[in-house]
Every structure is written in C-alpha cells, then in structure tokens.
Coordinates of C-alpha atoms in Angstrom, one line a residue:
V178 CA 0.0 0.0 0.0
R179 CA 1.3 3.4 -0.9
V180 CA 0.1 6.8 0.3
A181 CA 1.2 9.9 -1.7
E182 CA 0.6 13.5 -1.1
S183 CA 0.9 16.3 -3.6
G184 CA 0.0 20.0 -4.0
G185 CA 2.4 21.7 -1.5
G186 CA 4.3 24.8 -2.4
L187 CA 5.1 28.4 -1.5
V188 CA 2.2 30.8 -1.2
Q189 CA 1.8 34.3 0.2
S190 CA -0.1 35.0 3.4
G191 CA -3.9 35.1 2.6
G192 CA -3.5 32.8 -0.3
S193 CA -4.8 29.3 -1.0
L194 CA -3.5 25.8 -1.8
R195 CA -5.1 22.5 -2.4
L196 CA -3.4 19.3 -1.2
S197 CA -4.2 15.8 -2.4
C198 CA -3.6 12.4 -0.9
V199 CA -4.0 9.1 -2.7
A200 CA -3.9 5.6 -1.2
S201 CA -3.1 2.9 -3.7
G202 CA -2.0 -0.7 -3.9
D203 CA -3.3 -3.9 -2.4
I204 CA -6.4 -2.3 -0.8
R205 CA -9.7 -3.8 0.1
F206 CA -11.1 -0.9 2.0
V207 CA -10.0 2.5 3.2
F208 CA -11.4 3.7 6.5
D209 CA -10.4 7.1 8.1
M210 CA -8.0 9.4 6.2
T211 CA -6.3 12.1 8.1
W212 CA -4.1 15.2 7.4
F213 CA -1.4 16.0 10.0
R214 CA 1.2 18.7 9.9
Q215 CA 4.5 19.3 11.7
A216 CA 6.5 22.4 11.8
P217 CA 10.2 22.5 12.9
G218 CA 10.4 22.3 16.6
N219 CA 6.7 21.6 17.0
E220 CA 4.8 18.4 17.7
R221 CA 2.7 16.8 15.0
E222 CA -0.8 18.1 15.1
L223 CA -4.1 16.9 13.5
V224 CA -5.3 19.2 10.8
A225 CA -8.4 17.3 9.5
K226 CA -9.9 13.9 9.4
I227 CA -12.6 12.4 7.3
T228 CA -14.3 9.0 7.6
Q229 CA -15.3 6.8 4.8
R230 CA -18.9 8.1 5.0
G231 CA -17.8 11.7 5.1
D232 CA -17.8 12.7 8.8
V233 CA -15.2 15.4 9.3
T234 CA -13.1 16.7 12.2
Y235 CA -10.8 19.7 12.2
G236 CA -8.1 21.0 14.4
D237 CA -9.0 24.2 16.2
S238 CA -6.3 26.3 14.4
V239 CA -7.8 25.6 10.9
K240 CA -11.5 25.6 11.5
G241 CA -13.3 27.9 9.1
R242 CA -10.2 28.1 6.8
F243 CA -9.5 24.5 5.7
T244 CA -11.9 22.1 4.1
I245 CA -11.3 18.3 3.8
S246 CA -13.2 16.3 1.2
R247 CA -13.0 12.7 -0.1
D248 CA -13.5 10.7 -3.3
N249 CA -14.0 7.1 -2.2
D250 CA -13.9 5.7 -5.7
K251 CA -10.3 7.1 -6.0
N252 CA -9.2 6.5 -2.4
T253 CA -8.3 10.1 -2.4
I254 CA -8.7 13.0 0.0
Y255 CA -8.2 16.7 -0.6
L256 CA -7.4 19.6 1.7
Q257 CA -8.5 23.0 0.5
M258 CA -6.6 25.6 2.4
T259 CA -7.7 29.2 2.3
N260 CA -6.6 32.4 4.1
L261 CA -3.2 30.8 4.8
E262 CA -1.0 32.3 7.5
P263 CA 2.7 32.0 8.1
E264 CA 1.8 29.8 11.1
D265 CA 0.5 27.2 8.7
T266 CA 4.0 26.6 7.4
A267 CA 4.7 22.9 7.9
V268 CA 5.1 19.5 6.3
Y269 CA 1.7 18.1 5.7
S270 CA 1.3 14.4 5.9
C271 CA -1.5 12.0 5.2
K272 CA -2.4 8.9 7.0
A273 CA -4.8 6.2 5.7
Q274 CA -6.4 3.4 7.7
V275 CA -6.4 0.5 5.3
R276 CA -7.7 -3.1 5.2
K277 CA -5.6 -4.9 2.7
Q278 CA -7.0 -7.5 0.3
G279 CA -7.4 -10.9 2.0
K280 CA -6.7 -9.5 5.4
F281 CA -9.0 -8.7 8.4
D282 CA -6.8 -6.3 10.4
I283 CA -6.6 -2.6 9.8
S284 CA -3.2 -0.9 9.4
D285 CA -2.1 2.8 9.2
F286 CA -0.1 3.8 6.2
W287 CA 1.7 7.2 5.9
G288 CA 2.8 9.3 3.1
Q289 CA 6.2 11.1 2.8
G290 CA 4.6 14.5 3.3
T291 CA 4.5 17.7 1.3
Q292 CA 5.9 21.0 2.3
V293 CA 3.7 24.1 2.6
T294 CA 5.4 27.4 3.1
V295 CA 3.4 30.6 3.7
S296 CA 5.4 33.8 3.4
S297 CA 4.3 37.0 5.2

C-alpha cells in the first residue's frame, strides 16, 4: 500500500492551496483518512480527518479556513486551504487506515509529506 501527497508549495499570506492524498495498492477498504502537519520544533498536530462516510473533524487552528473532502472511488482526499497564514507553514502528511485484500486487520499507512510554506 502506498500513500502519496501532492500539492504543496510556496504561497503568500492570505493565499490558498489544495493538497491531495492518494492511497493505492493492495487495498480492500480505506477507513479514516487524516491530514497531519508538523513544523520544525513543534509536535505533529491533527489538521483534519474524514471518515469513509464523510464525517469530518478539524483541528482548532484551521476551523473555518480549511476544508477536507474525499473521493472514495479514487481512495483520495483533498485539503482545500484558504486564508493561509505563516503559522500554517509545515510539512503536511496524510495517514490512511487500510484493510488490505485478503486481510481482516486494519493498518495505518503514511505518506512522505508535502511542504507548505506561507510567506508573510
């Protein structure tokens, strides 16, 4: 199973970016998919989570500015980020909870992350 993020980059304060995360490979079912971020010197924090049926959870610092969505047919989630602030600068990583083909247990798979840098 492979998880791959894309869409990061450099943007000015107040700007927008859209991140994507795709889970692929030997997958039978994808449960929760979650965006995390980590800035240098900071602990990893939850940004947004979405269940397979579309229930969402946001971290307090991004509520009202970020929107998570999901395409179950493509095992893909998106993070639309608006009104970005320098404090949003971090590596954004995606985690997928996956049941592999022929397996009963559920495992977490992580992507490598994508850098988001917001200039002031």
